[in-house]
CSV table of N, CA and C in Angstrom, one decimal:
chain,number,residue,atom,x,y,z
A,732,MET,N,0.8,-1.2,0.0
A,732,MET,CA,0.0,0.0,0.0
A,732,MET,C,0.8,1.2,0.0
A,733,GLN,N,0.7,2.1,-1.0
A,733,GLN,CA,1.4,3.4,-1.1
A,733,GLN,C,0.9,4.4,-0.1
A,734,LYS,N,1.9,5.1,0.6
A,734,LYS,CA,1.5,6.2,1.6
A,734,LYS,C,2.2,7.4,1.2
A,735,ARG,N,1.5,8.5,1.5
A,735,ARG,CA,2.1,9.9,1.2
A,735,ARG,C,2.0,10.6,2.5
A,736,LEU,N,3.1,11.1,3.0
A,736,LEU,CA,3.2,11.9,4.2
A,736,LEU,C,2.5,13.2,4.1
A,737,VAL,N,1.6,13.5,5.0
A,737,VAL,CA,0.9,14.8,5.0
A,737,VAL,C,1.5,15.7,6.0
A,738,LEU,N,1.8,15.2,7.3
A,738,LEU,CA,2.4,15.9,8.4
A,738,LEU,C,3.3,15.0,9.2
A,739,ASP,N,4.5,15.4,9.4
A,739,ASP,CA,5.4,14.6,10.2
A,739,ASP,C,5.3,15.1,11.6
A,740,GLU,N,6.1,14.4,12.6
A,740,GLU,CA,6.0,14.6,14.0
A,740,GLU,C,6.2,16.1,14.3
A,741,LYS,N,7.2,16.7,13.7
A,741,LYS,CA,7.6,18.1,14.0
A,741,LYS,C,6.4,19.0,13.6
A,742,GLN,N,5.9,18.8,12.4
A,742,GLN,CA,4.8,19.6,11.8
A,742,GLN,C,3.6,19.5,12.7
A,743,ILE,N,3.3,18.3,13.2
A,743,ILE,CA,2.1,18.0,14.1
A,743,ILE,C,2.3,18.8,15.4
A,744,ALA,N,3.5,18.8,16.0
A,744,ALA,CA,3.8,19.6,17.2
A,744,ALA,C,3.6,21.0,17.0
A,745,ILE,N,4.0,21.6,15.9
A,745,ILE,CA,3.9,23.0,15.5
A,745,ILE,C,2.4,23.3,15.4
A,746,THR,N,1.7,22.4,14.8
A,746,THR,CA,0.2,22.6,14.6
A,746,THR,C,-0.5,22.7,15.9
A,747,LEU,N,-0.2,21.7,16.8
A,747,LEU,CA,-0.8,21.7,18.1
A,747,LEU,C,-0.5,22.9,18.9
A,748,ARG,N,0.7,23.3,18.9
A,748,ARG,CA,1.0,24.7,19.5
A,748,ARG,C,0.3,25.9,18.9
A,749,ARG,N,0.1,25.9,17.6
A,749,ARG,CA,-0.5,26.9,16.9
A,749,ARG,C,-2.1,26.9,17.3
A,750,PHE,N,-2.6,25.7,17.4
A,750,PHE,CA,-4.0,25.6,17.9
A,750,PHE,C,-4.1,26.3,19.3
A,751,CYS,N,-3.2,26.0,20.2
A,751,CYS,CA,-3.2,26.5,21.5
A,751,CYS,C,-3.2,28.1,21.5
A,752,HIS,N,-2.3,28.6,20.8
A,752,HIS,CA,-2.3,30.1,20.6
A,752,HIS,C,-3.5,30.6,20.1
A,753,GLN,N,-4.1,30.0,19.0
A,753,GLN,CA,-5.3,30.5,18.5
A,753,GLN,C,-6.5,30.5,19.5
A,754,LEU,N,-6.5,29.4,20.3
A,754,LEU,CA,-7.5,29.3,21.4
A,754,LEU,C,-7.3,30.4,22.4
A,755,ILE,N,-6.0,30.6,22.8
A,755,ILE,CA,-5.8,31.6,23.8
A,755,ILE,C,-6.3,33.0,23.3
A,756,GLU,N,-6.0,33.3,22.0
A,756,GLU,CA,-6.4,34.6,21.4
A,756,GLU,C,-8.0,34.7,21.4
A,757,ASN,N,-8.7,33.6,21.1
A,757,ASN,CA,-10.1,33.6,21.0
A,757,ASN,C,-10.9,33.4,22.2
A,758,HIS,N,-10.2,32.8,23.3
A,758,HIS,CA,-11.0,32.5,24.4
A,758,HIS,C,-10.3,33.0,25.7
A,759,ASP,N,-9.3,33.8,25.6
A,759,ASP,CA,-8.7,34.6,26.6
A,759,ASP,C,-8.4,33.6,27.8
A,760,ASP,N,-9.2,33.8,28.9
A,760,ASP,CA,-8.8,33.0,30.2
A,760,ASP,C,-9.6,31.7,30.3
A,761,PHE,N,-10.4,31.3,29.2
A,761,PHE,CA,-11.1,30.0,29.1
A,761,PHE,C,-12.1,29.9,30.3
A,762,GLU,N,-12.5,31.0,30.8
A,762,GLU,CA,-13.5,31.0,32.0
A,762,GLU,C,-14.8,30.4,31.5
A,763,ASN,N,-15.2,30.5,30.3
A,763,ASN,CA,-16.5,30.0,29.9
A,763,ASN,C,-16.3,29.0,28.7
A,764,THR,N,-15.2,28.4,28.6
A,764,THR,CA,-14.8,27.5,27.4
A,764,THR,C,-14.6,26.0,27.9
A,765,VAL,N,-15.1,25.1,27.2
A,765,VAL,CA,-14.8,23.7,27.4
A,765,VAL,C,-14.3,23.0,26.1
A,766,LEU,N,-13.4,22.0,26.1
A,766,LEU,CA,-13.0,21.3,25.0
A,766,LEU,C,-13.5,19.9,25.1
A,767,LEU,N,-14.2,19.4,24.0
A,767,LEU,CA,-14.6,18.0,23.9
A,767,LEU,C,-14.0,17.3,22.8
A,768,GLY,N,-13.2,16.2,23.1
A,768,GLY,CA,-12.6,15.3,22.0
A,768,GLY,C,-13.7,14.3,21.6
A,769,LEU,N,-13.7,14.2,20.3
A,769,LEU,CA,-14.8,13.2,19.7
A,769,LEU,C,-14.2,11.9,19.8
A,770,GLN,N,-14.9,10.9,20.3
A,770,GLN,CA,-14.5,9.5,20.4
A,770,GLN,C,-14.6,8.9,19.0
A,771,PRO,N,-13.6,8.0,18.7
A,771,PRO,CA,-12.5,7.6,19.4
A,771,PRO,C,-11.2,8.3,19.2
A,772,ARG,N,-11.0,9.0,18.0
A,772,ARG,CA,-9.7,9.5,17.7
A,772,ARG,C,-9.5,11.0,18.0
A,773,GLY,N,-10.5,11.7,18.4
A,773,GLY,CA,-10.3,13.1,18.9
A,773,GLY,C,-9.8,13.2,20.4
A,774,THR,N,-10.0,12.1,21.0
A,774,THR,CA,-9.5,12.2,22.5
A,774,THR,C,-8.1,12.4,22.7
A,775,LEU,N,-7.3,11.8,21.9
A,775,LEU,CA,-5.8,11.9,22.1
A,775,LEU,C,-5.4,13.4,21.7
A,776,VAL,N,-6.1,13.9,20.7
A,776,VAL,CA,-5.8,15.3,20.2
A,776,VAL,C,-6.2,16.3,21.4
A,777,VAL,N,-7.4,16.1,22.0
A,777,VAL,CA,-7.8,17.0,23.0
A,777,VAL,C,-6.9,16.9,24.2
A,778,ASP,N,-6.5,15.7,24.6
A,778,ASP,CA,-5.6,15.6,25.7
A,778,ASP,C,-4.3,16.4,25.5
A,779,LYS,N,-3.7,16.3,24.3
A,779,LYS,CA,-2.5,16.9,23.9
A,779,LYS,C,-2.7,18.5,24.0
A,780,ILE,N,-3.9,18.9,23.5
A,780,ILE,CA,-4.1,20.4,23.5
A,780,ILE,C,-4.3,20.9,24.9
A,781,VAL,N,-5.0,20.2,25.8
A,781,VAL,CA,-5.2,20.5,27.2
A,781,VAL,C,-3.8,20.6,27.9
A,782,GLU,N,-3.0,19.6,27.6
A,782,GLU,CA,-1.7,19.6,28.2
A,782,GLU,C,-0.8,20.8,27.8
A,783,LEU,N,-0.8,21.1,26.5
A,783,LEU,CA,-0.1,22.2,26.0
A,783,LEU,C,-0.6,23.6,26.5
A,784,LEU,N,-1.9,23.7,26.5
A,784,LEU,CA,-2.5,24.9,27.0
A,784,LEU,C,-2.1,25.2,28.4
A,785,GLU,N,-2.0,24.2,29.3
A,785,GLU,CA,-1.6,24.4,30.6
A,785,GLU,C,-0.2,24.8,30.7
A,786,GLU,N,0.7,24.2,29.8
A,786,GLU,CA,2.0,24.5,29.8
A,786,GLU,C,2.4,26.0,29.4
A,787,ILE,N,1.5,26.4,28.3
A,787,ILE,CA,1.8,27.7,27.6
A,787,ILE,C,1.1,28.8,28.5
A,788,SER,N,-0.1,28.6,29.0
A,788,SER,CA,-0.9,29.6,29.7
A,788,SER,C,-1.0,29.4,31.2
A,789,GLY,N,-0.8,28.2,31.7
A,789,GLY,CA,-0.9,27.9,33.1
A,789,GLY,C,-2.4,27.7,33.5
A,790,VAL,N,-3.4,27.6,32.5
A,790,VAL,CA,-4.7,27.4,32.7
A,790,VAL,C,-5.1,26.0,32.4
A,791,THR,N,-5.8,25.4,33.3
A,791,THR,CA,-6.4,24.0,33.0
A,791,THR,C,-7.8,24.2,32.4
A,792,VAL,N,-8.0,23.9,31.2
A,792,VAL,CA,-9.2,24.0,30.6
A,792,VAL,C,-10.1,22.8,30.7
A,793,PRO,N,-11.3,23.0,31.2
A,793,PRO,CA,-12.2,21.8,31.3
A,793,PRO,C,-12.3,21.0,30.0
A,794,SER,N,-12.2,19.7,30.1
A,794,SER,CA,-12.3,18.9,28.9
A,794,SER,C,-13.0,17.6,29.1
A,795,GLY,N,-13.4,16.9,28.0
A,795,GLY,CA,-14.0,15.7,28.2
A,795,GLY,C,-14.0,15.0,26.8
A,796,TYR,N,-14.6,13.7,26.9
A,796,TYR,CA,-14.7,12.9,25.7
A,796,TYR,C,-16.2,12.7,25.4
A,797,LEU,N,-16.6,12.9,24.1
A,797,LEU,CA,-18.0,12.7,23.6
A,797,LEU,C,-18.0,11.6,22.7
A,798,ASP,N,-18.9,10.6,22.9
A,798,ASP,CA,-19.2,9.6,21.9
A,798,ASP,C,-20.6,9.9,21.3
A,799,ALA,N,-20.5,9.8,19.9
A,799,ALA,CA,-21.8,10.1,19.2
A,799,ALA,C,-22.4,8.9,18.6
A,800,THR,N,-21.9,7.6,18.9
A,800,THR,CA,-22.3,6.5,18.2
A,800,THR,C,-23.9,6.4,18.0
A,801,PHE,N,-24.6,6.6,19.0
A,801,PHE,CA,-26.0,6.3,18.9
A,801,PHE,C,-26.7,7.5,18.2
A,802,HIS,N,-26.0,8.6,17.9
A,802,HIS,CA,-26.5,9.7,17.1
A,802,HIS,C,-26.2,9.7,15.7
A,803,ARG,N,-25.4,8.7,15.3
A,803,ARG,CA,-25.0,8.6,13.9
A,803,ARG,C,-26.2,8.3,13.0
A,804,ASP,N,-26.2,8.9,11.7
A,804,ASP,CA,-27.3,8.6,10.9
A,804,ASP,C,-27.3,7.2,10.1
A,805,ASP,N,-26.1,6.5,10.3
A,805,ASP,CA,-26.0,5.2,9.8
A,805,ASP,C,-26.0,4.1,10.9
A,806,PHE,N,-26.4,4.5,12.1
A,806,PHE,CA,-26.4,3.6,13.3
A,806,PHE,C,-27.2,2.3,13.0
A,807,ARG,N,-28.3,2.4,12.4
A,807,ARG,CA,-29.2,1.2,12.3
A,807,ARG,C,-29.0,0.6,10.8
A,808,ARG,N,-28.2,1.1,10.0
A,808,ARG,CA,-28.0,0.6,8.7
A,808,ARG,C,-26.8,-0.3,8.5
A,809,ARG,N,-26.1,-0.6,9.5
A,809,ARG,CA,-24.9,-1.4,9.4
A,809,ARG,C,-25.2,-2.9,9.6
A,810,ASP,N,-24.4,-3.7,9.0
A,810,ASP,CA,-24.5,-5.2,9.1
A,810,ASP,C,-24.3,-5.6,10.5
A,811,LEU,N,-23.2,-5.1,11.1
A,811,LEU,CA,-22.7,-5.4,12.5
A,811,LEU,C,-23.0,-4.2,13.3
A,812,PRO,N,-23.4,-4.3,14.5
A,812,PRO,CA,-23.7,-3.2,15.3
A,812,PRO,C,-22.3,-2.4,15.8
A,813,LEU,N,-22.6,-1.1,15.8
A,813,LEU,CA,-21.4,-0.3,16.1
A,813,LEU,C,-21.1,-0.4,17.6
A,814,THR,N,-19.8,-0.4,18.1
A,814,THR,CA,-19.5,-0.4,19.5
A,814,THR,C,-19.3,1.0,20.0
A,815,ALA,N,-20.0,1.4,21.1
A,815,ALA,CA,-19.9,2.7,21.6
A,815,ALA,C,-18.6,2.9,22.4
A,816,ASN,N,-18.1,4.0,22.4
A,816,ASN,CA,-17.0,4.4,23.3
A,816,ASN,C,-17.6,5.2,24.6
A,817,GLU,N,-16.6,5.4,25.5
A,817,GLU,CA,-17.1,6.1,26.7
A,817,GLU,C,-17.3,7.6,26.4
A,818,THR,N,-18.5,8.1,26.9
A,818,THR,CA,-18.5,9.6,27.0
A,818,THR,C,-18.1,9.9,28.4
A,819,LYS,N,-17.2,10.9,28.6
A,819,LYS,CA,-16.7,11.3,29.8
A,819,LYS,C,-16.7,12.8,29.9
A,820,ILE,N,-17.8,13.3,30.4
A,820,ILE,CA,-18.1,14.8,30.5
A,820,ILE,C,-18.6,14.9,32.0
A,821,ASN,N,-17.9,15.6,32.8
A,821,ASN,CA,-18.4,15.8,34.2
A,821,ASN,C,-18.8,17.2,34.4
A,822,PHE,N,-19.3,17.9,33.4
A,822,PHE,CA,-19.7,19.3,33.5
A,822,PHE,C,-20.9,19.4,32.6
A,823,LEU,N,-21.7,20.5,32.7
A,823,LEU,CA,-22.7,20.9,31.7
A,823,LEU,C,-22.1,21.9,30.8
A,824,VAL,N,-22.6,21.8,29.5
A,824,VAL,CA,-22.1,22.7,28.5
A,824,VAL,C,-23.1,23.9,28.3
A,825,GLU,N,-24.1,23.9,29.1
A,825,GLU,CA,-25.1,25.0,29.1
A,825,GLU,C,-24.4,26.4,29.2
A,826,GLY,N,-24.7,27.2,28.2
A,826,GLY,CA,-24.1,28.5,28.2
A,826,GLY,C,-22.6,28.7,28.0
A,827,LYS,N,-21.9,27.6,27.7
A,827,LYS,CA,-20.4,27.5,27.6
A,827,LYS,C,-20.1,27.7,26.0
A,828,LYS,N,-18.9,28.0,25.8
A,828,LYS,CA,-18.4,27.9,24.5
A,828,LYS,C,-17.6,26.6,24.4
A,829,VAL,N,-18.1,25.8,23.4
A,829,VAL,CA,-17.5,24.4,23.3
A,829,VAL,C,-16.7,24.3,22.0
A,830,VAL,N,-15.5,23.8,22.2
A,830,VAL,CA,-14.7,23.5,21.0
A,830,VAL,C,-14.7,22.0,20.9
A,831,LEU,N,-15.2,21.5,19.8
A,831,LEU,CA,-15.2,20.0,19.5
A,831,LEU,C,-13.9,19.8,18.8
A,832,VAL,N,-13.2,18.7,19.2
A,832,VAL,CA,-11.9,18.4,18.7
A,832,VAL,C,-11.9,17.0,18.1
A,833,ASP,N,-11.3,16.9,16.8
A,833,ASP,CA,-11.3,15.6,16.2
A,833,ASP,C,-9.9,15.6,15.4
A,834,ASP,N,-9.6,14.4,14.8
A,834,ASP,CA,-8.4,14.3,14.1
A,834,ASP,C,-8.6,14.6,12.6
A,835,VAL,N,-9.6,14.1,12.0
A,835,VAL,CA,-9.9,14.3,10.6
A,835,VAL,C,-11.4,14.7,10.4
A,836,LEU,N,-11.6,15.8,9.5
A,836,LEU,CA,-13.0,16.1,9.1
A,836,LEU,C,-13.1,15.6,7.7
A,837,TYR,N,-14.1,14.7,7.5
A,837,TYR,CA,-14.3,14.1,6.2
A,837,TYR,C,-15.7,14.5,5.6
A,838,LYS,N,-16.6,13.7,5.9
A,838,LYS,CA,-18.0,14.0,5.4
A,838,LYS,C,-18.8,14.9,6.3
A,839,GLY,N,-18.4,15.0,7.5
A,839,GLY,CA,-19.2,16.0,8.4
A,839,GLY,C,-20.2,15.2,9.3
A,840,ARG,N,-20.4,13.9,9.0
A,840,ARG,CA,-21.4,13.2,9.6
A,840,ARG,C,-21.1,12.9,11.1
A,841,SER,N,-19.9,12.7,11.4
A,841,SER,CA,-19.6,12.5,12.9
A,841,SER,C,-19.7,13.8,13.7
A,842,VAL,N,-19.4,14.9,13.1
A,842,VAL,CA,-19.5,16.1,13.7
A,842,VAL,C,-21.0,16.5,14.0
A,843,ARG,N,-21.8,16.2,12.9
A,843,ARG,CA,-23.2,16.5,13.2
A,843,ARG,C,-23.8,15.5,14.3
A,844,ALA,N,-23.4,14.3,14.3
A,844,ALA,CA,-23.9,13.4,15.4
A,844,ALA,C,-23.4,13.9,16.7
A,845,ALA,N,-22.1,14.4,16.7
A,845,ALA,CA,-21.6,14.9,18.0
A,845,ALA,C,-22.4,16.1,18.5
A,846,MET,N,-22.8,17.0,17.7
A,846,MET,CA,-23.6,18.1,18.0
A,846,MET,C,-24.9,17.6,18.7
A,847,ASP,N,-25.5,16.6,18.0
A,847,ASP,CA,-26.8,16.1,18.6
A,847,ASP,C,-26.5,15.4,20.0
A,848,ALA,N,-25.4,14.7,20.2
A,848,ALA,CA,-25.1,14.1,21.4
A,848,ALA,C,-24.7,15.1,22.5
A,849,MET,N,-24.1,16.1,22.1
A,849,MET,CA,-23.6,17.2,23.0
A,849,MET,C,-24.9,17.9,23.8
A,850,ILE,N,-25.9,18.0,23.0
A,850,ILE,CA,-27.1,18.6,23.6
A,850,ILE,C,-27.7,18.0,24.9
A,851,ALA,N,-27.3,16.8,25.0
A,851,ALA,CA,-27.8,16.1,26.3
A,851,ALA,C,-27.1,16.7,27.5
A,852,PHE,N,-26.0,17.5,27.3
A,852,PHE,CA,-25.3,18.1,28.4
A,852,PHE,C,-25.6,19.6,28.5
A,853,GLY,N,-26.6,20.0,27.8
A,853,GLY,CA,-27.1,21.5,27.8
A,853,GLY,C,-26.9,22.2,26.5
A,854,ARG,N,-27.4,23.4,26.4
A,854,ARG,CA,-27.4,24.2,25.2
A,854,ARG,C,-26.2,25.2,25.3
A,855,PRO,N,-25.2,24.9,24.4
A,855,PRO,CA,-24.0,25.8,24.4
A,855,PRO,C,-24.3,27.2,23.9
A,856,GLN,N,-23.4,28.1,24.4
A,856,GLN,CA,-23.6,29.5,23.8
A,856,GLN,C,-23.0,29.5,22.4
A,857,LYS,N,-21.9,28.8,22.2
A,857,LYS,CA,-21.3,28.7,20.9
A,857,LYS,C,-20.5,27.3,20.7
A,858,VAL,N,-20.5,26.8,19.4
A,858,VAL,CA,-19.8,25.6,19.2
A,858,VAL,C,-18.7,25.9,18.0
A,859,GLU,N,-17.5,25.5,18.3
A,859,GLU,CA,-16.4,25.7,17.3
A,859,GLU,C,-15.9,24.2,17.0
A,860,LEU,N,-15.2,24.0,15.9
A,860,LEU,CA,-14.6,22.8,15.5
A,860,LEU,C,-13.2,22.9,15.2
A,861,MET,N,-12.4,22.0,15.8
A,861,MET,CA,-10.9,22.0,15.6
A,861,MET,C,-10.5,20.6,15.0
A,862,VAL,N,-9.9,20.5,13.9
A,862,VAL,CA,-9.4,19.3,13.4
A,862,VAL,C,-7.9,19.4,12.9
A,863,LEU,N,-7.2,18.3,13.0
A,863,LEU,CA,-5.9,18.3,12.4
A,863,LEU,C,-5.9,18.3,10.9
A,864,VAL,N,-6.8,17.6,10.3
A,864,VAL,CA,-6.9,17.5,8.9
A,864,VAL,C,-8.3,17.7,8.3
A,865,ASP,N,-8.3,18.7,7.5
A,865,ASP,CA,-9.6,19.0,6.8
A,865,ASP,C,-9.6,18.4,5.4
A,866,ARG,N,-10.4,17.4,5.1
A,866,ARG,CA,-10.5,16.8,3.8
A,866,ARG,C,-11.5,17.6,3.0
A,867,LYS,N,-11.1,18.8,2.4
A,867,LYS,CA,-12.0,19.6,1.9
A,867,LYS,C,-12.7,18.9,0.6
A,868,LEU,N,-13.7,19.3,0.1
A,868,LEU,CA,-14.5,18.9,-1.1
A,868,LEU,C,-15.2,17.5,-0.9
A,869,THR,N,-15.2,17.1,0.4
A,869,THR,CA,-15.9,15.8,0.6
A,869,THR,C,-17.1,15.9,1.4
A,870,ARG,N,-17.6,17.0,1.8
A,870,ARG,CA,-18.7,17.1,2.8
A,870,ARG,C,-20.0,16.6,2.2
A,871,ASP,N,-20.7,15.9,3.2
A,871,ASP,CA,-22.1,15.6,3.0
A,871,ASP,C,-23.0,16.7,3.7
A,872,TYR,N,-22.4,17.4,4.8
A,872,TYR,CA,-23.1,18.4,5.5
A,872,TYR,C,-22.3,19.6,5.4
A,873,PRO,N,-23.0,20.8,5.6
A,873,PRO,CA,-22.3,22.0,5.5
A,873,PRO,C,-21.6,22.3,6.9
A,874,ILE,N,-20.5,21.6,7.1
A,874,ILE,CA,-19.7,21.8,8.3
A,874,ILE,C,-18.3,22.2,7.9
A,875,MET,N,-17.8,23.3,8.6
A,875,MET,CA,-16.5,23.7,8.3
A,875,MET,C,-15.7,23.9,9.6
A,876,PRO,N,-14.4,23.6,9.7
A,876,PRO,CA,-13.7,23.7,10.9
A,876,PRO,C,-13.4,25.3,11.2
A,877,ASP,N,-13.3,25.6,12.4
A,877,ASP,CA,-12.9,26.9,12.8
A,877,ASP,C,-11.3,27.0,12.9
A,878,TYR,N,-10.7,25.8,13.3
A,878,TYR,CA,-9.3,25.6,13.4
A,878,TYR,C,-9.0,24.3,12.7
A,879,PHE,N,-8.0,24.4,11.8
A,879,PHE,CA,-7.5,23.3,11.1
A,879,PHE,C,-6.0,23.2,11.0
A,880,GLY,N,-5.4,22.0,11.0
A,880,GLY,CA,-4.0,22.0,10.8
A,880,GLY,C,-3.6,22.1,9.3
A,881,VAL,N,-4.2,21.2,8.5
A,881,VAL,CA,-3.9,21.3,7.1
A,881,VAL,C,-5.2,20.9,6.3
A,882,ARG,N,-5.4,21.6,5.2
A,882,ARG,CA,-6.5,21.2,4.3
A,882,ARG,C,-5.9,20.5,3.1
A,883,ILE,N,-6.6,19.3,2.8
A,883,ILE,CA,-6.0,18.5,1.7
A,883,ILE,C,-7.2,18.1,0.8
A,884,ASN,N,-6.9,17.9,-0.5
A,884,ASN,CA,-7.8,17.4,-1.4
A,884,ASN,C,-7.5,15.9,-1.5
A,885,THR,N,-8.6,15.0,-1.3
A,885,THR,CA,-8.4,13.6,-1.5
A,885,THR,C,-9.5,13.1,-2.3
A,886,LEU,N,-9.3,11.9,-2.8
A,886,LEU,CA,-10.2,11.1,-3.6
A,886,LEU,C,-11.0,10.2,-2.6
A,887,GLU,N,-12.2,9.7,-3.1
A,887,GLU,CA,-13.0,8.9,-2.3
A,887,GLU,C,-12.2,7.5,-2.0
A,888,SER,N,-11.3,7.2,-3.0
A,888,SER,CA,-10.6,5.9,-2.8
A,888,SER,C,-9.4,6.1,-1.8
A,889,GLN,N,-9.2,7.2,-1.2
A,889,GLN,CA,-8.1,7.5,-0.3
A,889,GLN,C,-8.6,7.5,1.1
A,890,TYR,N,-7.7,7.3,2.0
A,890,TYR,CA,-8.0,7.3,3.5
A,890,TYR,C,-6.9,8.1,4.2
A,891,VAL,N,-7.3,8.9,5.2
A,891,VAL,CA,-6.2,9.6,6.0
A,891,VAL,C,-5.9,8.9,7.3
A,892,VAL,N,-4.7,8.5,7.5
A,892,VAL,CA,-4.3,7.8,8.6
A,892,VAL,C,-3.5,8.7,9.6
A,893,VAL,N,-4.0,8.8,10.9
A,893,VAL,CA,-3.2,9.6,11.9
A,893,VAL,C,-2.6,8.5,12.8
A,894,GLU,N,-1.2,8.7,12.9
A,894,GLU,CA,-0.5,7.7,13.8
A,894,GLU,C,0.1,8.4,15.0
A,895,TRP,N,0.0,7.8,16.1
A,895,TRP,CA,0.5,8.4,17.3
A,895,TRP,C,1.4,7.4,18.0
A,896,LYS,N,2.5,7.9,18.6
A,896,LYS,CA,3.5,7.1,19.4
A,896,LYS,C,2.7,6.4,20.5
A,897,GLU,N,1.7,7.2,21.1
A,897,GLU,CA,1.0,6.6,22.2
A,897,GLU,C,0.2,5.4,21.8
A,898,LYS,N,-0.1,5.2,20.6
A,898,LYS,CA,-0.7,4.1,20.0
A,898,LYS,C,0.1,3.0,19.4
A,899,GLY,N,1.5,3.1,19.7
A,899,GLY,CA,2.4,2.1,19.3
A,899,GLY,C,3.1,2.4,18.0
A,900,HIS,N,3.0,3.5,17.4
A,900,HIS,CA,3.8,3.8,16.2
A,900,HIS,C,5.1,4.4,16.5
A,901,GLU,N,6.0,4.4,15.6
A,901,GLU,CA,7.4,4.9,15.8
A,901,GLU,C,7.4,6.4,16.1
A,902,GLU,N,6.5,7.1,15.4
A,902,GLU,CA,6.4,8.6,15.6
A,902,GLU,C,5.1,9.1,15.2
A,903,ASP,N,4.7,10.3,15.6
A,903,ASP,CA,3.4,10.9,15.3
A,903,ASP,C,3.6,11.2,13.7
A,904,ALA,N,2.5,10.9,13.0
A,904,ALA,CA,2.6,11.2,11.6
A,904,ALA,C,1.1,11.1,11.0
A,905,ILE,N,0.9,11.8,9.9
A,905,ILE,CA,-0.4,11.8,9.3
A,905,ILE,C,-0.1,11.4,7.8
A,906,TRP,N,-0.8,10.4,7.3
A,906,TRP,CA,-0.6,9.9,6.0
A,906,TRP,C,-1.9,9.9,5.1
A,907,ILE,N,-1.7,10.0,3.8
A,907,ILE,CA,-2.8,9.6,2.9
A,907,ILE,C,-2.5,8.2,2.3
A,908,THR,N,-3.4,7.3,2.4
A,908,THR,CA,-3.2,5.9,1.8
A,908,THR,C,-4.5,5.6,0.9
A,909,GLU,N,-4.3,4.7,0.1
A,909,GLU,CA,-5.4,4.1,-0.7
A,909,GLU,C,-6.2,3.2,0.3
A,910,LYS,N,-7.5,3.3,0.1
A,910,LYS,CA,-8.4,2.4,0.8
A,910,LYS,C,-8.2,0.9,0.5
A,911,ASP,N,-8.4,0.0,1.3
A,911,ASP,CA,-8.2,-1.4,1.1
A,911,ASP,C,-9.4,-1.8,0.2
A,912,LYS,N,-9.1,-2.4,-0.9
A,912,LYS,CA,-10.2,-2.8,-1.9
A,912,LYS,C,-10.8,-4.1,-1.6
A,913,SER,N,-10.3,-4.8,-0.6
A,913,SER,CA,-10.8,-6.2,-0.4
A,913,SER,C,-12.1,-6.2,0.4
């Protein structure tokens, strides 16, 4: 399988720091802001952002993990049932500025489902979206990120793979590969 590197470890680190500085500019002291990592792949990204924000600004931003499995529009259309991940939110989002964090924005379906799932925790004042990779020109829904690491054009036959050292890979990296045709 042929792979093309999109971002290497150094570029990912720069992108995560840039995200933090953008968040600081837009949310100041984070008094009314929370970050939610979308399960399963946005959780590692949100953890890295929260850790960097604390290092840079000294502020611990409330964060959690949001699973949208049961809010997906394809939930009942699959041959095998989807396995839900843990939702871990120990606060209400009522009146808060919420930043949803994920690794890749593709069709927009997961983000739409996440917004539905989030409403169970209250009505936010504002919702923003942060993604490492924006696969532009592939949306099924009119959803655009407020913060993105890189925008790329991809074909339907391609897949974006995000690798993390924490998940057993040699280094952090983002790749474009061809989807397995089997």
